[in-house]
Amino acid sequence: MQDNERFSVLLFRLAGAPDTLFAINLFKVLEITNPHHNVMPGMVNHPACLGLAESRGQVLPIVDVSQAVFGQSEESKIWLRCEFSRRQILIAISEVLHLEEALWTALEASSNLPWYAGSNYLTGVLKLEDGKIASVLDMDRVIDDVLGGRENPDIEAPPSLAGKQVVFADDSRLAREQVKILLQKLGAKTCECIDGEDAGNELARIKNECAEAGVPIASVMPLVVTDIEMPKKNGYMVAQQIRSDPAFSGVKVVMYSSLSATETQRHGKECGADEIVGKFSNAALAEAIIKLMC
């Protein structure tokens, strides 16, 4: 289940932090499977890349999340076949616990938590309904660090975006870094937000400034780029905030996400997104922005 208020997570454990609960959005999990014995050597020289294995007719890389995050190898009792930005990967973990529904508002960004400030891979914590806390890892960053594959497309900046503000929101530090670089290449002035609530506050500020100046918001900020999965207020809510307010008429919304399901695409369009692209596909994101701005 996933909507504007609730989403489903799979709770699991890792060898490097056996007493910690971890949560992953169920939309990213395609299958829970037992490890294979016939693991093939991988093409990536990284200790957290365990090799390659066949799954459902595809040869997929195996990522040891515990090794990547904590430097402690996983016993690989369970594999999760997951999909991130249309890329399927096998994730090695210690134990699958159970499914649970959670509120988006119960997800707290790690940047707001001083005791997690030093973590490169923790993107937030989820307060479960039974009072327990589950850590949410930045799996996009884990996979990017282990397997690589970042894109640096050659792009031509559209004149309509030159010098204009673009608000972009993502709870992943890596994603924000990449989107910021891309937007700057496109000639935009960037306004970086760490989650949907932060983006909502920034949109309200820009609205007030434009009202005082007597100028349309779209002439100052023609574009908003937002992740979907974010603490407190997700990307669907950000899009709805924009579409429900006539003052934001003409502002384009691009969503990007590692969620690849058809339902994600459909719901994003229903909430007002003009374009929806896969996360960490800089070429696709640039193409979508240029298309809307030309």
PDB file of C-alpha atoms in Angstrom:
ATOM      1  CA  MET A   1       0.000   0.000   0.000  1.00  0.00           C
ATOM      2  CA  GLN A   2       1.231   3.499  -0.828  1.00  0.00           C
ATOM      3  CA  ASP A   3      -0.640   6.789  -0.958  1.00  0.00           C
ATOM      4  CA  ASN A   4      -0.230  10.346   0.227  1.00  0.00           C
ATOM      5  CA  GLU A   5      -0.414   9.389   3.900  1.00  0.00           C
ATOM      6  CA  ARG A   6       0.735   5.792   4.339  1.00  0.00           C
ATOM      7  CA  PHE A   7       3.171   3.352   2.783  1.00  0.00           C
ATOM      8  CA  SER A   8       4.236  -0.234   3.400  1.00  0.00           C
ATOM      9  CA  VAL A   9       7.724  -1.204   4.527  1.00  0.00           C
ATOM     10  CA  LEU A  10       9.620  -4.450   4.897  1.00  0.00           C
ATOM     11  CA  LEU A  11      11.561  -4.655   8.164  1.00  0.00           C
ATOM     12  CA  PHE A  12      14.895  -6.490   8.153  1.00  0.00           C
ATOM     13  CA  ARG A  13      18.237  -6.826   9.942  1.00  0.00           C
ATOM     14  CA  LEU A  14      21.902  -6.578   8.914  1.00  0.00           C
ATOM     15  CA  ALA A  15      24.951  -8.350  10.353  1.00  0.00           C
ATOM     16  CA  GLY A  16      26.796  -5.099  11.017  1.00  0.00           C
ATOM     17  CA  ALA A  17      24.060  -3.814  13.342  1.00  0.00           C
ATOM     18  CA  PRO A  18      22.138  -6.892  14.562  1.00  0.00           C
ATOM     19  CA  ASP A  19      20.109  -5.000  17.159  1.00  0.00           C
ATOM     20  CA  THR A  20      18.915  -2.342  14.718  1.00  0.00           C
ATOM     21  CA  LEU A  21      15.690  -2.507  12.732  1.00  0.00           C
ATOM     22  CA  PHE A  22      15.954  -1.421   9.096  1.00  0.00           C
ATOM     23  CA  ALA A  23      13.080  -0.554   6.776  1.00  0.00           C
ATOM     24  CA  ILE A  24      12.750  -0.490   2.994  1.00  0.00           C
ATOM     25  CA  ASN A  25       9.764   0.661   0.957  1.00  0.00           C
ATOM     26  CA  LEU A  26       7.894  -2.471  -0.137  1.00  0.00           C
ATOM     27  CA  PHE A  27       7.441  -1.026  -3.630  1.00  0.00           C
ATOM     28  CA  LYS A  28      11.172  -1.573  -4.176  1.00  0.00           C
ATOM     29  CA  VAL A  29      11.103  -5.245  -3.205  1.00  0.00           C
ATOM     30  CA  LEU A  30      10.195  -7.672  -5.989  1.00  0.00           C
ATOM     31  CA  GLU A  31      10.980 -10.962  -4.278  1.00  0.00           C
ATOM     32  CA  ILE A  32      12.459 -12.545  -1.154  1.00  0.00           C
ATOM     33  CA  THR A  33      14.676 -15.488  -2.064  1.00  0.00           C
ATOM     34  CA  ASN A  34      17.316 -17.833  -0.687  1.00  0.00           C
ATOM     35  CA  PRO A  35      20.953 -17.296  -1.735  1.00  0.00           C
ATOM     36  CA  HIS A  36      22.233 -19.265  -4.729  1.00  0.00           C
ATOM     37  CA  HIS A  37      25.290 -21.470  -4.604  1.00  0.00           C
ATOM     38  CA  ASN A  38      26.332 -20.698  -8.182  1.00  0.00           C
ATOM     39  CA  VAL A  39      27.495 -17.112  -7.740  1.00  0.00           C
ATOM     40  CA  MET A  40      29.546 -15.824 -10.654  1.00  0.00           C
ATOM     41  CA  PRO A  41      32.417 -13.335 -10.334  1.00  0.00           C
ATOM     42  CA  GLY A  42      31.323  -9.728 -10.652  1.00  0.00           C
ATOM     43  CA  MET A  43      32.761  -7.014 -12.864  1.00  0.00           C
ATOM     44  CA  VAL A  44      33.053  -4.511  -9.996  1.00  0.00           C
ATOM     45  CA  ASN A  45      36.069  -4.521  -7.694  1.00  0.00           C
ATOM     46  CA  HIS A  46      34.340  -3.615  -4.440  1.00  0.00           C
ATOM     47  CA  PRO A  47      34.238  -5.706  -1.234  1.00  0.00           C
ATOM     48  CA  ALA A  48      30.469  -5.235  -0.999  1.00  0.00           C
ATOM     49  CA  CYS A  49      29.847  -6.614  -4.492  1.00  0.00           C
ATOM     50  CA  LEU A  50      29.517 -10.354  -3.937  1.00  0.00           C
ATOM     51  CA  GLY A  51      29.323 -11.209  -7.636  1.00  0.00           C
ATOM     52  CA  LEU A  52      26.504 -12.050 -10.029  1.00  0.00           C
ATOM     53  CA  ALA A  53      23.627 -14.510  -9.827  1.00  0.00           C
ATOM     54  CA  GLU A  54      20.755 -15.490 -12.078  1.00  0.00           C
ATOM     55  CA  SER A  55      17.281 -14.518 -10.893  1.00  0.00           C
ATOM     56  CA  ARG A  56      14.111 -14.861 -12.939  1.00  0.00           C
ATOM     57  CA  GLY A  57      16.057 -15.117 -16.156  1.00  0.00           C
ATOM     58  CA  GLN A  58      18.301 -12.133 -15.449  1.00  0.00           C
ATOM     59  CA  VAL A  59      21.905 -11.992 -14.271  1.00  0.00           C
ATOM     60  CA  LEU A  60      21.963  -9.497 -11.403  1.00  0.00           C
ATOM     61  CA  PRO A  61      24.684  -8.029  -9.169  1.00  0.00           C
ATOM     62  CA  ILE A  62      24.630  -8.968  -5.477  1.00  0.00           C
ATOM     63  CA  VAL A  63      25.261  -6.152  -2.988  1.00  0.00           C
ATOM     64  CA  ASP A  64      26.266  -6.871   0.606  1.00  0.00           C
ATOM     65  CA  VAL A  65      24.647  -3.899   2.349  1.00  0.00           C
ATOM     66  CA  SER A  66      26.234  -4.672   5.718  1.00  0.00           C
ATOM     67  CA  GLN A  67      29.717  -4.664   4.171  1.00  0.00           C
ATOM     68  CA  ALA A  68      29.022  -1.408   2.320  1.00  0.00           C
ATOM     69  CA  VAL A  69      27.608   0.432   5.321  1.00  0.00           C
ATOM     70  CA  PHE A  70      29.343  -1.105   8.343  1.00  0.00           C
ATOM     71  CA  GLY A  71      32.398  -2.857   6.896  1.00  0.00           C
ATOM     72  CA  GLN A  72      31.177  -6.213   8.199  1.00  0.00           C
ATOM     73  CA  SER A  73      30.386  -8.994   5.753  1.00  0.00           C
ATOM     74  CA  GLU A  74      26.880 -10.411   5.653  1.00  0.00           C
ATOM     75  CA  GLU A  75      26.213 -14.104   6.126  1.00  0.00           C
ATOM     76  CA  SER A  76      23.743 -13.763   3.252  1.00  0.00           C
ATOM     77  CA  LYS A  77      20.939 -15.754   4.802  1.00  0.00           C
ATOM     78  CA  ILE A  78      18.382 -13.962   2.646  1.00  0.00           C
ATOM     79  CA  TRP A  79      18.449 -12.105  -0.666  1.00  0.00           C
ATOM     80  CA  LEU A  80      16.006  -9.402  -1.654  1.00  0.00           C
ATOM     81  CA  ARG A  81      15.496  -8.889  -5.366  1.00  0.00           C
ATOM     82  CA  CYS A  82      14.889  -5.170  -5.556  1.00  0.00           C
ATOM     83  CA  GLU A  83      14.401  -2.545  -8.234  1.00  0.00           C
ATOM     84  CA  PHE A  84      15.920   0.908  -8.012  1.00  0.00           C
ATOM     85  CA  SER A  85      15.305   3.310 -10.895  1.00  0.00           C
ATOM     86  CA  ARG A  86      14.471   0.421 -13.262  1.00  0.00           C
ATOM     87  CA  ARG A  87      17.656  -1.389 -12.256  1.00  0.00           C
ATOM     88  CA  GLN A  88      17.250  -4.787 -10.589  1.00  0.00           C
ATOM     89  CA  ILE A  89      19.719  -5.822  -7.884  1.00  0.00           C
ATOM     90  CA  LEU A  90      20.022  -8.618  -5.317  1.00  0.00           C
ATOM     91  CA  ILE A  91      20.480  -7.315  -1.764  1.00  0.00           C
ATOM     92  CA  ALA A  92      22.104  -9.649   0.781  1.00  0.00           C
ATOM     93  CA  ILE A  93      20.694  -9.268   4.322  1.00  0.00           C
ATOM     94  CA  SER A  94      20.632 -11.265   7.580  1.00  0.00           C
ATOM     95  CA  GLU A  95      16.963 -11.607   8.344  1.00  0.00           C
ATOM     96  CA  VAL A  96      13.530 -10.579   7.091  1.00  0.00           C
ATOM     97  CA  LEU A  97      11.131  -9.711   9.899  1.00  0.00           C
ATOM     98  CA  HIS A  98       7.693  -8.615   8.693  1.00  0.00           C
ATOM     99  CA  LEU A  99       5.680  -6.064   6.733  1.00  0.00           C
ATOM    100  CA  GLU A 100       4.308  -2.979   8.385  1.00  0.00           C
ATOM    101  CA  GLU A 101       2.319   0.065   7.322  1.00  0.00           C
ATOM    102  CA  ALA A 102       3.715   3.449   8.277  1.00  0.00           C
ATOM    103  CA  LEU A 103       2.845   7.113   8.008  1.00  0.00           C
ATOM    104  CA  TRP A 104       4.954   9.389   5.805  1.00  0.00           C
ATOM    105  CA  THR A 105       4.808  11.925   8.637  1.00  0.00           C
ATOM    106  CA  ALA A 106       6.498   9.343  10.919  1.00  0.00           C
ATOM    107  CA  LEU A 107       9.619   9.429   8.743  1.00  0.00           C
ATOM    108  CA  GLU A 108      12.222  11.822  10.137  1.00  0.00           C
ATOM    109  CA  ALA A 109      15.176  13.031   8.045  1.00  0.00           C
ATOM    110  CA  SER A 110      18.562  12.083   9.507  1.00  0.00           C
ATOM    111  CA  SER A 111      19.762  15.670   8.958  1.00  0.00           C
ATOM    112  CA  ASN A 112      17.332  16.684  11.710  1.00  0.00           C
ATOM    113  CA  LEU A 113      18.808  14.165  14.159  1.00  0.00           C
ATOM    114  CA  PRO A 114      22.106  15.281  15.739  1.00  0.00           C
ATOM    115  CA  TRP A 115      23.112  11.775  16.832  1.00  0.00           C
ATOM    116  CA  TYR A 116      22.979  10.589  13.198  1.00  0.00           C
ATOM    117  CA  ALA A 117      24.798  13.578  11.735  1.00  0.00           C
ATOM    118  CA  GLY A 118      27.923  11.581  10.881  1.00  0.00           C
ATOM    119  CA  SER A 119      26.181   8.820   8.936  1.00  0.00           C
ATOM    120  CA  ASN A 120      26.741   8.860   5.176  1.00  0.00           C
ATOM    121  CA  TYR A 121      24.205   6.150   4.467  1.00  0.00           C
ATOM    122  CA  LEU A 122      21.359   6.839   6.870  1.00  0.00           C
ATOM    123  CA  THR A 123      18.660   8.939   5.238  1.00  0.00           C
ATOM    124  CA  GLY A 124      16.116   8.876   8.065  1.00  0.00           C
ATOM    125  CA  VAL A 125      14.422   7.035  10.879  1.00  0.00           C
ATOM    126  CA  LEU A 126      10.875   5.696  10.855  1.00  0.00           C
ATOM    127  CA  LYS A 127       8.747   5.755  13.994  1.00  0.00           C
ATOM    128  CA  LEU A 128       6.612   2.626  13.900  1.00  0.00           C
ATOM    129  CA  GLU A 129       3.144   2.416  15.397  1.00  0.00           C
ATOM    130  CA  ASP A 130       4.342   0.111  18.196  1.00  0.00           C
ATOM    131  CA  GLY A 131       6.813   2.768  19.320  1.00  0.00           C
ATOM    132  CA  LYS A 132       9.900   1.114  17.831  1.00  0.00           C
ATOM    133  CA  ILE A 133      12.331   2.925  15.566  1.00  0.00           C
ATOM    134  CA  ALA A 134      13.545   1.627  12.193  1.00  0.00           C
ATOM    135  CA  SER A 135      16.513   3.080  10.341  1.00  0.00           C
ATOM    136  CA  VAL A 136      16.090   3.899   6.657  1.00  0.00           C
ATOM    137  CA  LEU A 137      19.241   3.599   4.587  1.00  0.00           C
ATOM    138  CA  ASP A 138      20.011   5.643   1.507  1.00  0.00           C
ATOM    139  CA  MET A 139      20.036   2.559  -0.693  1.00  0.00           C
ATOM    140  CA  ASP A 140      20.552   4.632  -3.830  1.00  0.00           C
ATOM    141  CA  ARG A 141      23.821   5.895  -2.382  1.00  0.00           C
ATOM    142  CA  VAL A 142      24.863   2.405  -1.256  1.00  0.00           C
ATOM    143  CA  ILE A 143      24.292   1.003  -4.741  1.00  0.00           C
ATOM    144  CA  ASP A 144      25.946   3.962  -6.428  1.00  0.00           C
ATOM    145  CA  ASP A 145      29.043   3.629  -4.234  1.00  0.00           C
ATOM    146  CA  VAL A 146      29.292  -0.132  -4.756  1.00  0.00           C
ATOM    147  CA  LEU A 147      28.332  -0.498  -8.411  1.00  0.00           C
ATOM    148  CA  GLY A 148      28.951   2.995  -9.786  1.00  0.00           C
ATOM    149  CA  GLY A 149      27.336   4.011 -13.047  1.00  0.00           C
ATOM    150  CA  ARG A 150      26.757   7.733 -12.542  1.00  0.00           C
ATOM    151  CA  GLU A 151      25.832   9.638 -15.684  1.00  0.00           C
ATOM    152  CA  ASN A 152      27.343  12.955 -16.759  1.00  0.00           C
ATOM    153  CA  PRO A 153      25.425  13.867 -19.914  1.00  0.00           C
ATOM    154  CA  ASP A 154      26.384  16.697 -22.240  1.00  0.00           C
ATOM    155  CA  ILE A 155      23.499  19.136 -22.073  1.00  0.00           C
ATOM    156  CA  GLU A 156      22.524  22.444 -23.627  1.00  0.00           C
ATOM    157  CA  ALA A 157      20.914  24.862 -21.185  1.00  0.00           C
ATOM    158  CA  PRO A 158      17.471  26.165 -22.236  1.00  0.00           C
ATOM    159  CA  PRO A 159      17.413  29.998 -22.283  1.00  0.00           C
ATOM    160  CA  SER A 160      14.090  30.023 -20.399  1.00  0.00           C
ATOM    161  CA  LEU A 161      15.796  28.600 -17.306  1.00  0.00           C
ATOM    162  CA  ALA A 162      18.806  30.920 -17.215  1.00  0.00           C
ATOM    163  CA  GLY A 163      19.036  32.711 -13.878  1.00  0.00           C
ATOM    164  CA  LYS A 164      15.669  31.391 -12.681  1.00  0.00           C
ATOM    165  CA  GLN A 165      15.111  29.727  -9.312  1.00  0.00           C
ATOM    166  CA  VAL A 166      14.450  26.004  -9.175  1.00  0.00           C
ATOM    167  CA  VAL A 167      13.355  24.405  -5.918  1.00  0.00           C
ATOM    168  CA  PHE A 168      14.467  20.799  -5.598  1.00  0.00           C
ATOM    169  CA  ALA A 169      13.842  18.397  -2.732  1.00  0.00           C
ATOM    170  CA  ASP A 170      15.420  15.087  -1.740  1.00  0.00           C
ATOM    171  CA  ASP A 171      16.352  13.510   1.580  1.00  0.00           C
ATOM    172  CA  SER A 172      19.356  11.788  -0.030  1.00  0.00           C
ATOM    173  CA  ARG A 173      22.518  13.885   0.191  1.00  0.00           C
ATOM    174  CA  LEU A 174      23.987  12.164  -2.865  1.00  0.00           C
ATOM    175  CA  ALA A 175      20.865  12.828  -4.939  1.00  0.00           C
ATOM    176  CA  ARG A 176      20.820  16.494  -3.899  1.00  0.00           C
ATOM    177  CA  GLU A 177      24.460  16.859  -4.904  1.00  0.00           C
ATOM    178  CA  GLN A 178      23.816  15.374  -8.346  1.00  0.00           C
ATOM    179  CA  VAL A 179      20.611  17.313  -9.006  1.00  0.00           C
ATOM    180  CA  LYS A 180      22.243  20.572  -7.906  1.00  0.00           C
ATOM    181  CA  ILE A 181      25.123  20.071 -10.342  1.00  0.00           C
ATOM    182  CA  LEU A 182      22.694  19.248 -13.159  1.00  0.00           C
ATOM    183  CA  LEU A 183      20.476  22.277 -12.502  1.00  0.00           C
ATOM    184  CA  GLN A 184      23.486  24.561 -12.379  1.00  0.00           C
ATOM    185  CA  LYS A 185      24.619  23.171 -15.741  1.00  0.00           C
ATOM    186  CA  LEU A 186      21.169  24.093 -17.032  1.00  0.00           C
ATOM    187  CA  GLY A 187      21.726  27.676 -15.890  1.00  0.00           C
ATOM    188  CA  ALA A 188      19.332  27.699 -12.936  1.00  0.00           C
ATOM    189  CA  LYS A 189      19.729  29.157  -9.466  1.00  0.00           C
ATOM    190  CA  THR A 190      19.186  26.283  -7.073  1.00  0.00           C
ATOM    191  CA  CYS A 191      17.197  26.158  -3.868  1.00  0.00           C
ATOM    192  CA  GLU A 192      18.016  22.914  -2.037  1.00  0.00           C
ATOM    193  CA  CYS A 193      15.483  21.292   0.332  1.00  0.00           C
ATOM    194  CA  ILE A 194      16.114  18.263   2.542  1.00  0.00           C
ATOM    195  CA  ASP A 195      12.534  16.926   2.505  1.00  0.00           C
ATOM    196  CA  GLY A 196       8.994  17.709   1.395  1.00  0.00           C
ATOM    197  CA  GLU A 197       8.193  19.840   4.426  1.00  0.00           C
ATOM    198  CA  ASP A 198      11.280  21.951   3.797  1.00  0.00           C
ATOM    199  CA  ALA A 199      10.196  22.320   0.153  1.00  0.00           C
ATOM    200  CA  GLY A 200       6.684  23.347   1.220  1.00  0.00           C
ATOM    201  CA  ASN A 201       8.111  26.073   3.448  1.00  0.00           C
ATOM    202  CA  GLU A 202      10.363  27.302   0.646  1.00  0.00           C
ATOM    203  CA  LEU A 203       7.442  27.429  -1.792  1.00  0.00           C
ATOM    204  CA  ALA A 204       5.441  29.472   0.720  1.00  0.00           C
ATOM    205  CA  ARG A 205       8.356  31.900   1.076  1.00  0.00           C
ATOM    206  CA  ILE A 206       8.679  32.347  -2.681  1.00  0.00           C
ATOM    207  CA  LYS A 207       4.923  32.835  -2.972  1.00  0.00           C
ATOM    208  CA  ASN A 208       4.988  35.639  -0.397  1.00  0.00           C
ATOM    209  CA  GLU A 209       7.961  37.342  -2.029  1.00  0.00           C
ATOM    210  CA  CYS A 210       6.332  37.228  -5.463  1.00  0.00           C
ATOM    211  CA  ALA A 211       3.060  38.567  -4.049  1.00  0.00           C
ATOM    212  CA  GLU A 212       4.891  41.505  -2.465  1.00  0.00           C
ATOM    213  CA  ALA A 213       6.752  42.184  -5.718  1.00  0.00           C
ATOM    214  CA  GLY A 214       3.592  41.807  -7.807  1.00  0.00           C
ATOM    215  CA  VAL A 215       5.125  39.238 -10.170  1.00  0.00           C
ATOM    216  CA  PRO A 216       3.909  35.755 -11.176  1.00  0.00           C
ATOM    217  CA  ILE A 217       5.655  32.921  -9.361  1.00  0.00           C
ATOM    218  CA  ALA A 218       6.330  31.103 -12.645  1.00  0.00           C
ATOM    219  CA  SER A 219       8.384  34.069 -13.892  1.00  0.00           C
ATOM    220  CA  VAL A 220      10.735  33.701 -10.918  1.00  0.00           C
ATOM    221  CA  MET A 221      10.539  29.954 -10.221  1.00  0.00           C
ATOM    222  CA  PRO A 222       9.320  28.082 -13.320  1.00  0.00           C
ATOM    223  CA  LEU A 223      10.251  24.611 -12.104  1.00  0.00           C
ATOM    224  CA  VAL A 224      10.146  22.332  -9.043  1.00  0.00           C
ATOM    225  CA  VAL A 225      12.062  19.041  -8.997  1.00  0.00           C
ATOM    226  CA  THR A 226      11.193  16.588  -6.249  1.00  0.00           C
ATOM    227  CA  ASP A 227      11.909  13.085  -5.065  1.00  0.00           C
ATOM    228  CA  ILE A 228       8.852  11.021  -4.107  1.00  0.00           C
ATOM    229  CA  GLU A 229       9.995   9.200  -0.965  1.00  0.00           C
ATOM    230  CA  MET A 230      10.761  11.853   1.643  1.00  0.00           C
ATOM    231  CA  PRO A 231      10.207  12.370   5.380  1.00  0.00           C
ATOM    232  CA  LYS A 232       7.209  14.251   6.747  1.00  0.00           C
ATOM    233  CA  LYS A 233       5.867  15.296   3.340  1.00  0.00           C
ATOM    234  CA  ASN A 234       6.434  13.216   0.231  1.00  0.00           C
ATOM    235  CA  GLY A 235       6.747  14.326  -3.364  1.00  0.00           C
ATOM    236  CA  TYR A 236       3.085  13.625  -4.079  1.00  0.00           C
ATOM    237  CA  MET A 237       2.128  16.125  -1.369  1.00  0.00           C
ATOM    238  CA  VAL A 238       4.557  18.719  -2.726  1.00  0.00           C
ATOM    239  CA  ALA A 239       2.990  18.407  -6.193  1.00  0.00           C
ATOM    240  CA  GLN A 240      -0.512  18.684  -4.742  1.00  0.00           C
ATOM    241  CA  GLN A 241       0.452  21.815  -2.812  1.00  0.00           C
ATOM    242  CA  ILE A 242       1.537  23.406  -6.090  1.00  0.00           C
ATOM    243  CA  ARG A 243      -1.441  22.275  -8.146  1.00  0.00           C
ATOM    244  CA  SER A 244      -4.018  23.258  -5.513  1.00  0.00           C
ATOM    245  CA  ASP A 245      -2.846  26.885  -5.412  1.00  0.00           C
ATOM    246  CA  PRO A 246      -3.651  29.096  -8.441  1.00  0.00           C
ATOM    247  CA  ALA A 247      -0.689  31.319  -7.544  1.00  0.00           C
ATOM    248  CA  PHE A 248       1.595  28.540  -8.831  1.00  0.00           C
ATOM    249  CA  SER A 249      -0.058  28.469 -12.254  1.00  0.00           C
ATOM    250  CA  GLY A 250       2.512  27.754 -14.948  1.00  0.00           C
ATOM    251  CA  VAL A 251       5.052  26.168 -12.595  1.00  0.00           C
ATOM    252  CA  LYS A 252       6.241  22.820 -13.923  1.00  0.00           C
ATOM    253  CA  VAL A 253       6.809  19.811 -11.638  1.00  0.00           C
ATOM    254  CA  VAL A 254       9.272  17.018 -12.326  1.00  0.00           C
ATOM    255  CA  MET A 255       9.288  14.023 -10.005  1.00  0.00           C
ATOM    256  CA  TYR A 256      12.110  11.516  -9.881  1.00  0.00           C
ATOM    257  CA  SER A 257      12.286   8.350  -7.872  1.00  0.00           C
ATOM    258  CA  SER A 258      13.953   4.964  -7.534  1.00  0.00           C
ATOM    259  CA  LEU A 259      10.398   3.585  -7.334  1.00  0.00           C
ATOM    260  CA  SER A 260       9.711   2.127 -10.776  1.00  0.00           C
ATOM    261  CA  ALA A 261       6.218   0.678 -10.398  1.00  0.00           C
ATOM    262  CA  THR A 262       3.447   1.678 -12.804  1.00  0.00           C
ATOM    263  CA  GLU A 263       1.386   2.712  -9.786  1.00  0.00           C
ATOM    264  CA  THR A 264       4.060   5.254  -8.867  1.00  0.00           C
ATOM    265  CA  GLN A 265       3.864   6.791 -12.338  1.00  0.00           C
ATOM    266  CA  ARG A 266       0.075   6.884 -12.291  1.00  0.00           C
ATOM    267  CA  HIS A 267      -0.213   8.418  -8.841  1.00  0.00           C
ATOM    268  CA  GLY A 268       2.463  10.987  -9.627  1.00  0.00           C
ATOM    269  CA  LYS A 269       0.532  12.168 -12.675  1.00  0.00           C
ATOM    270  CA  GLU A 270      -2.691  12.284 -10.655  1.00  0.00           C
ATOM    271  CA  CYS A 271      -0.997  14.535  -8.113  1.00  0.00           C
ATOM    272  CA  GLY A 272       0.118  16.959 -10.799  1.00  0.00           C
ATOM    273  CA  ALA A 273       3.593  15.934 -11.980  1.00  0.00           C
ATOM    274  CA  ASP A 274       4.384  16.993 -15.547  1.00  0.00           C
ATOM    275  CA  GLU A 275       7.191  14.450 -15.887  1.00  0.00           C
ATOM    276  CA  ILE A 276       8.347  11.450 -13.810  1.00  0.00           C
ATOM    277  CA  VAL A 277      11.816   9.974 -14.347  1.00  0.00           C
ATOM    278  CA  GLY A 278      14.056   7.429 -12.672  1.00  0.00           C
ATOM    279  CA  LYS A 279      16.412   8.514  -9.934  1.00  0.00           C
ATOM    280  CA  PHE A 280      20.116   8.896 -10.783  1.00  0.00           C
ATOM    281  CA  SER A 281      19.347   9.021 -14.494  1.00  0.00           C
ATOM    282  CA  ASN A 282      20.798  12.456 -15.129  1.00  0.00           C
ATOM    283  CA  ALA A 283      20.256  12.174 -18.858  1.00  0.00           C
ATOM    284  CA  ALA A 284      16.536  11.413 -18.401  1.00  0.00           C
ATOM    285  CA  LEU A 285      16.134  14.195 -15.834  1.00  0.00           C
ATOM    286  CA  ALA A 286      17.900  16.715 -18.075  1.00  0.00           C
ATOM    287  CA  GLU A 287      15.780  15.635 -21.045  1.00  0.00           C
ATOM    288  CA  ALA A 288      12.553  16.037 -19.039  1.00  0.00           C
ATOM    289  CA  ILE A 289      13.532  19.497 -17.789  1.00  0.00           C
ATOM    290  CA  ILE A 290      14.629  20.742 -21.214  1.00  0.00           C
ATOM    291  CA  LYS A 291      11.396  19.400 -22.744  1.00  0.00           C
ATOM    292  CA  LEU A 292       9.280  21.367 -20.260  1.00  0.00           C
ATOM    293  CA  MET A 293      11.338  24.544 -20.391  1.00  0.00           C
ATOM    294  CA  CYS A 294      11.566  24.813 -24.206  1.00  0.00           C
TER     295      CYS A 294
END
